[in-house]
PDB file of C-alpha atoms in Angstrom:
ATOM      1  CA  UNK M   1       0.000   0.000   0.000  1.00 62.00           C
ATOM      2  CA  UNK M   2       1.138   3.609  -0.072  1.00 68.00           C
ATOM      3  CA  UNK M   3       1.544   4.255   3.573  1.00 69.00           C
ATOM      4  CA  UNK M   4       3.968   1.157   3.569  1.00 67.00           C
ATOM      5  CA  UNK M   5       5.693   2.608   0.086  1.00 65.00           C
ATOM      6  CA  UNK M   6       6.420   5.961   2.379  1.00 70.00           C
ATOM      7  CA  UNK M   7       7.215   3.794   5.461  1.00 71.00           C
ATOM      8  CA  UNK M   8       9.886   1.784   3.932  1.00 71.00           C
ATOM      9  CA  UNK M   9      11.504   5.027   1.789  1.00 70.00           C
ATOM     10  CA  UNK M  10      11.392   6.983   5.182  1.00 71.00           C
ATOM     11  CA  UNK M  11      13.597   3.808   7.263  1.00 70.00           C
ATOM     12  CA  UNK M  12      15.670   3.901   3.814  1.00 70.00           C
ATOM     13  CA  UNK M  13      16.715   7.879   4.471  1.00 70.00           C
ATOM     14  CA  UNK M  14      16.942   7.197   7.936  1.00 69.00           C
ATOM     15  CA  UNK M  15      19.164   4.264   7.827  1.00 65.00           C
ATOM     16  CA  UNK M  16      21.345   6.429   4.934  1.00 65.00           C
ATOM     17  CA  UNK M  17      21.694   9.503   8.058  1.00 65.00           C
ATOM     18  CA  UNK M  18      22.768   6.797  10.461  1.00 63.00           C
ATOM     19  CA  UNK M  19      25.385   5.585   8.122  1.00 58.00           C
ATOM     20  CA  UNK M  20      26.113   8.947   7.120  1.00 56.00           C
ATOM     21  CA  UNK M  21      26.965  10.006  10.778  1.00 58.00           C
ATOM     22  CA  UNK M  22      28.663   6.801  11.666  1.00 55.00           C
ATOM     23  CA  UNK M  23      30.671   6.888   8.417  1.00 51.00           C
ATOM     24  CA  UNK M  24      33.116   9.938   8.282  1.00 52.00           C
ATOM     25  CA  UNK M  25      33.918  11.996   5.566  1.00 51.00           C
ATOM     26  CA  UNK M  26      35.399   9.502   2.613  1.00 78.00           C
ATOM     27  CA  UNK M  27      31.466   8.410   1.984  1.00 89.00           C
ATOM     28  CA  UNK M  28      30.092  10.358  -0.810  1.00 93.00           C
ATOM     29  CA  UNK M  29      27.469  13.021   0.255  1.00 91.00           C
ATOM     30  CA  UNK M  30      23.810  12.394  -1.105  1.00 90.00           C
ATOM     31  CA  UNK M  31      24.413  15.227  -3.380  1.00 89.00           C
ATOM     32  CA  UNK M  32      27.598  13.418  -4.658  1.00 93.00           C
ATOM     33  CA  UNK M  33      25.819  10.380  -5.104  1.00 94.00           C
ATOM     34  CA  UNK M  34      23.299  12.154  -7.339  1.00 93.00           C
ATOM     35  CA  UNK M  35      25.974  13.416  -9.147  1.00 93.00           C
ATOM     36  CA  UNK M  36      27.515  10.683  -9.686  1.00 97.00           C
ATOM     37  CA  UNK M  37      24.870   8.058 -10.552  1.00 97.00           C
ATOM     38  CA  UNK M  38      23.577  11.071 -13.273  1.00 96.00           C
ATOM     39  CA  UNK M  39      27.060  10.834 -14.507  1.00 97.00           C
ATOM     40  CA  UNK M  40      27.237   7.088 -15.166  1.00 98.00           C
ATOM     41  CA  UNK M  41      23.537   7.326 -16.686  1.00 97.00           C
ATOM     42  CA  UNK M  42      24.869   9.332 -19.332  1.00 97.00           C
ATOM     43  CA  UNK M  43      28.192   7.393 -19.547  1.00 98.00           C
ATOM     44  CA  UNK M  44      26.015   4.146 -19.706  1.00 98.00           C
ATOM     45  CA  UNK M  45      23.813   5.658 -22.361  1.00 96.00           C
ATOM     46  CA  UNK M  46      27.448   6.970 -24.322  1.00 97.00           C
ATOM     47  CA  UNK M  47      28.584   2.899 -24.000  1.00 98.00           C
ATOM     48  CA  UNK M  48      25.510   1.481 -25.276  1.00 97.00           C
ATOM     49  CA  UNK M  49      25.788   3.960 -28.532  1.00 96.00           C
ATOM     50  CA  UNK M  50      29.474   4.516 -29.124  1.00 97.00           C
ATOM     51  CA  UNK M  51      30.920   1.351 -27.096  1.00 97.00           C
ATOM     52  CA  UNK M  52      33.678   1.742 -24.041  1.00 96.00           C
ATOM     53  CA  UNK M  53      35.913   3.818 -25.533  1.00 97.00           C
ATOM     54  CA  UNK M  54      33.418   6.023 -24.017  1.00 98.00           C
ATOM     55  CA  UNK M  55      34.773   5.202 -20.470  1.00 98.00           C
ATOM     56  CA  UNK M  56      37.795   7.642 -21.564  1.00 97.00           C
ATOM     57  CA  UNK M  57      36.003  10.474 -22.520  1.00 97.00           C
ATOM     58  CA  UNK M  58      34.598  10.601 -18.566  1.00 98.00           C
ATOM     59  CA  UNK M  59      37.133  13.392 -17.409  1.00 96.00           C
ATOM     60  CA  UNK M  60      34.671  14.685 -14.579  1.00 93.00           C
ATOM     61  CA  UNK M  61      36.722  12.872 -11.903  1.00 95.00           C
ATOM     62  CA  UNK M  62      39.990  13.020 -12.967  1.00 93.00           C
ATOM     63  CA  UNK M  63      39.422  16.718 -12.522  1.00 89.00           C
ATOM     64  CA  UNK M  64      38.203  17.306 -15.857  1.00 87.00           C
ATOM     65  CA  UNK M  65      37.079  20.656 -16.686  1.00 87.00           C
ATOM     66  CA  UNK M  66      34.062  19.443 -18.331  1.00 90.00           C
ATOM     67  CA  UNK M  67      31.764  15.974 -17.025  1.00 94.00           C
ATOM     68  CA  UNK M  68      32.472  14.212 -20.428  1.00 96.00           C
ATOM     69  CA  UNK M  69      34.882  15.297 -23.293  1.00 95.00           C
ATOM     70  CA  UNK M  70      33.956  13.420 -26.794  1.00 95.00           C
ATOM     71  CA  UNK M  71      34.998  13.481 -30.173  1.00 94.00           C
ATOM     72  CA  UNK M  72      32.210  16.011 -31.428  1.00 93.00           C
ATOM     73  CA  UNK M  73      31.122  17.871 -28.077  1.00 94.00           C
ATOM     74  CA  UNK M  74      31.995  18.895 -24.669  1.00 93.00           C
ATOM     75  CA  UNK M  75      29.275  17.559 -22.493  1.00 94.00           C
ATOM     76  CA  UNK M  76      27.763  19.177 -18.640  1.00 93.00           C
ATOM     77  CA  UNK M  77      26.041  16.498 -16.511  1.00 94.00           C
ATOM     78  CA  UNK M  78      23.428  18.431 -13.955  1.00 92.00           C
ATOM     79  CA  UNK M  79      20.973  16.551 -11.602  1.00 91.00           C
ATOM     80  CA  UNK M  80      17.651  18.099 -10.432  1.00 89.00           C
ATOM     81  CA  UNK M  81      14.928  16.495  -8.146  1.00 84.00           C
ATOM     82  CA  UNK M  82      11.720  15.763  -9.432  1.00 72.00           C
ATOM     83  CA  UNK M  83       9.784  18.352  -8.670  1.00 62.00           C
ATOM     84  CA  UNK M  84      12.478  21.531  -8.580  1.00 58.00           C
ATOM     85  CA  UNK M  85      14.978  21.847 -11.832  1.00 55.00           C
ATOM     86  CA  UNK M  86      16.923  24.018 -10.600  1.00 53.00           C
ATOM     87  CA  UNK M  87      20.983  23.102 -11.240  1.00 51.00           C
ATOM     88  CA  UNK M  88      23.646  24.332  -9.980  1.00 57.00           C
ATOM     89  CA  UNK M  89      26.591  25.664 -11.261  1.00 54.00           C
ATOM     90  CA  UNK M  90      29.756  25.591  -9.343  1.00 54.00           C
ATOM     91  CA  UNK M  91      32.264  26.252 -12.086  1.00 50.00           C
ATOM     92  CA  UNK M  92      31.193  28.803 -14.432  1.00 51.00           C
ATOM     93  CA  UNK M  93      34.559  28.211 -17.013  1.00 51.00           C
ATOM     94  CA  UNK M  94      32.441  24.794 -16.993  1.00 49.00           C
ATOM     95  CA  UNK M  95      30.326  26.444 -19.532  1.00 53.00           C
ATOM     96  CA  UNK M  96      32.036  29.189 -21.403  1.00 55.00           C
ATOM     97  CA  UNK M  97      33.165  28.828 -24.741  1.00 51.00           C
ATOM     98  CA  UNK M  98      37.051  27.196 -24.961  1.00 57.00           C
ATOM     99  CA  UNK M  99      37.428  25.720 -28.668  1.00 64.00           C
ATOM    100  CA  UNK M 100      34.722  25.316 -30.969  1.00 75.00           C
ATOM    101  CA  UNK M 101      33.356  21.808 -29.929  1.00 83.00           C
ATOM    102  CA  UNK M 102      29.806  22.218 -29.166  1.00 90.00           C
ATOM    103  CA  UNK M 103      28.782  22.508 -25.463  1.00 91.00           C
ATOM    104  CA  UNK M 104      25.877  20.503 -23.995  1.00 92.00           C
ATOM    105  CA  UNK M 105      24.198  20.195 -20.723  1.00 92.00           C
ATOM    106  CA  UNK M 106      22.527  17.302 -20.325  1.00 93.00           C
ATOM    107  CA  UNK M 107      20.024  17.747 -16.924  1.00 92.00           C
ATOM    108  CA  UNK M 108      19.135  14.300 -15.283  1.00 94.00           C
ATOM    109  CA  UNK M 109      15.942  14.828 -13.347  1.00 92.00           C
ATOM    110  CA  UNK M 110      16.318  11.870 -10.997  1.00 93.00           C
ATOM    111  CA  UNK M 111      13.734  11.079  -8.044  1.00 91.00           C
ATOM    112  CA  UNK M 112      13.582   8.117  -5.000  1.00 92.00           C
ATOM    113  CA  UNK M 113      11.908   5.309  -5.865  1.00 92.00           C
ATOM    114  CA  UNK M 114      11.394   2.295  -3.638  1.00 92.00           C
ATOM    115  CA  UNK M 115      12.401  -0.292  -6.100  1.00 91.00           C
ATOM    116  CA  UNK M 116      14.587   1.860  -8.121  1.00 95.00           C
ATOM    117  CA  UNK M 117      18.159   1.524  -8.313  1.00 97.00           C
ATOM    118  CA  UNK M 118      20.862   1.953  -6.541  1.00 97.00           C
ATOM    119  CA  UNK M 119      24.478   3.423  -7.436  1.00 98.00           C
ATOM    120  CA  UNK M 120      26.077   0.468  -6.338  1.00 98.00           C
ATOM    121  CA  UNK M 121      23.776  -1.441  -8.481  1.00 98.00           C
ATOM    122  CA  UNK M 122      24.653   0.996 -11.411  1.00 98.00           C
ATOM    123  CA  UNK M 123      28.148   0.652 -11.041  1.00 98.00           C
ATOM    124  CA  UNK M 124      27.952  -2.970 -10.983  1.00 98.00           C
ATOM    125  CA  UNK M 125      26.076  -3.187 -14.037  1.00 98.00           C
ATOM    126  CA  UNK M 126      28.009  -1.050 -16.080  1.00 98.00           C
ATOM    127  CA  UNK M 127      31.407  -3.117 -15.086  1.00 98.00           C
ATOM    128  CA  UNK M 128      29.436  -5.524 -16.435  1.00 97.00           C
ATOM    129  CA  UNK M 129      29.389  -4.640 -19.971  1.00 97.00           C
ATOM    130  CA  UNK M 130      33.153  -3.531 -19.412  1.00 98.00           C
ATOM    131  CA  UNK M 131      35.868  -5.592 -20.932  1.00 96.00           C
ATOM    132  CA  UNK M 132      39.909  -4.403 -19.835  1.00 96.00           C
ATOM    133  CA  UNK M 133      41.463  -2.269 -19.815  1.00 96.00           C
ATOM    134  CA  UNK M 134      38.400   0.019 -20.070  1.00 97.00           C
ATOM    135  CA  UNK M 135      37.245  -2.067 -17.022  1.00 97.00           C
ATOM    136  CA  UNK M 136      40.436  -0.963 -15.170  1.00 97.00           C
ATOM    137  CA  UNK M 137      40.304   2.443 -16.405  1.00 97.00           C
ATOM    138  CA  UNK M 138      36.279   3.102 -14.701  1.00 98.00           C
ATOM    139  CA  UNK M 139      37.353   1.274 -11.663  1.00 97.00           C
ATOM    140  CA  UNK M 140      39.992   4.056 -11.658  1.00 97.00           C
ATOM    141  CA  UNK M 141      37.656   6.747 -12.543  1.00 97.00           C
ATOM    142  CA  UNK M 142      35.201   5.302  -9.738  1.00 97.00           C
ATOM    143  CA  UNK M 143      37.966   6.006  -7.383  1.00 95.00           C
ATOM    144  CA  UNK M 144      38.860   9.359  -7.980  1.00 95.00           C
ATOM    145  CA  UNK M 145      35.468  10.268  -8.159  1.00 96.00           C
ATOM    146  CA  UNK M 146      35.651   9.045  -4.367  1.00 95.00           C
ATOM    147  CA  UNK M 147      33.202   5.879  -4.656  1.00 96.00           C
ATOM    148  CA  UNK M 148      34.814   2.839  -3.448  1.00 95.00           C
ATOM    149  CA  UNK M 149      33.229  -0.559  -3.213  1.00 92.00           C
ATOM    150  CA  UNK M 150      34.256  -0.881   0.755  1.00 92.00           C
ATOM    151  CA  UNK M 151      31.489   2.086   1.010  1.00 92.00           C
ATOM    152  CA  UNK M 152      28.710   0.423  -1.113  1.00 93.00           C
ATOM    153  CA  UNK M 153      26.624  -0.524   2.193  1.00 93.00           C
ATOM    154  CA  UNK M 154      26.381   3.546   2.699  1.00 91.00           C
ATOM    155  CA  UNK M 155      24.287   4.278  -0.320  1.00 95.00           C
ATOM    156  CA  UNK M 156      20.961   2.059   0.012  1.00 94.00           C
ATOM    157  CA  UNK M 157      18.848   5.029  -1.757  1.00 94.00           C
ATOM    158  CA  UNK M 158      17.353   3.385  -4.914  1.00 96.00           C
ATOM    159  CA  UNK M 159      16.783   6.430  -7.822  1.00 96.00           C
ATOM    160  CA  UNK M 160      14.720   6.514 -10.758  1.00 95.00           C
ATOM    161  CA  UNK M 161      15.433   8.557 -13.469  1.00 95.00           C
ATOM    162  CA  UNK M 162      12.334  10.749 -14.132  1.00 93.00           C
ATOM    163  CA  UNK M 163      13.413  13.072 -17.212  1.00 92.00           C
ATOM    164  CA  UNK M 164      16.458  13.846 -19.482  1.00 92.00           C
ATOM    165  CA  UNK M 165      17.263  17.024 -21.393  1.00 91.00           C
ATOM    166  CA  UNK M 166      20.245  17.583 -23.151  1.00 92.00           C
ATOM    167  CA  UNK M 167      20.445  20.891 -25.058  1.00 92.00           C
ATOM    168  CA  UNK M 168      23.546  22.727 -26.313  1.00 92.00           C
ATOM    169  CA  UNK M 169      24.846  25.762 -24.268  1.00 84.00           C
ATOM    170  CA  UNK M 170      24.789  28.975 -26.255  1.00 76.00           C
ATOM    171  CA  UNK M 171      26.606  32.461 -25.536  1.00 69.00           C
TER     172      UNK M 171
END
């Protein structure tokens, strides 16, 4: 029923603020985690069309100016809730002109969802379509993006993603 939909999200977020406070600071905040499973949505989406090599065009955590750097375009990963899409913008070079690749921003409108999926589950199933080194080379990514598998325990939230928007970024 609905009351035991909202009963089970609301020991979900409360078990994710125990671990939280028990964990320290090398856990990902929520806000990271929403980055980061919006980030390997799109990198999922770039395998499935344009095969692993994608992997390497994923320079957000290796302190990439930009969230992915392909071929044709420079591409901005946002995440907004489901019912406000507003985005932030930490790094405003992030979207300013700096060759003549086209810029995108694709905005990943993610929301909870008992049922949904979880970033450990979508890191796991994208290694699964991985083959090395490109496997090596995520795990690596994974890292410096500050997710390790040690942590996986710490992110229970399951997401689903409720809209996608990419649109090129214009002067």
């Amino acid at each position: 029923s609905e009351r035991q939909l909202r009963a089970s999200l609301a020991k979900a977020i409360a078990e994710e603020w125990e671990e939280t406070w028990r964990g320290g600071s090398r856990r990902l905040s929520r806000e990271q985690q929403r980055g980061l499973f919006s980030e390997l949505v799109v990198l999922k989406n770039l395998i499935s069309h344009r095969g692993d090599r994608a992997v390497n065009w994923w320079e957000g955590p290796d302190n990439g100016l930009h969230d992915f750097v392909t071929p044709d375009a420079l591409l901005e990963v946002k995440t907004h809730g489901r019912t406000s899409r507003n985005i932030r913008v930490s790094v405003l070079k992030q979207l300013k002109p700096a060759s003549d690749q086209p810029r995108l921003l694709a905005c990943i409108g993610m929301g909870r969802k008992t049922g949904g999926q979880t970033l450990p589950e979508l890191v796991s199933e994208i290694e699964g379509v991985l083959e090395e080194p490109l496997k090596s080379a995520y795990f690596v990514k994974l890292d410096n993006a500050g997710y390790f598998d040690e942590h996986a325990v710490s992110y229970p939230a399951a997401y689903e993603v409720v809209s996608v928007y990419v649109g090129p970024i214009s002067s």
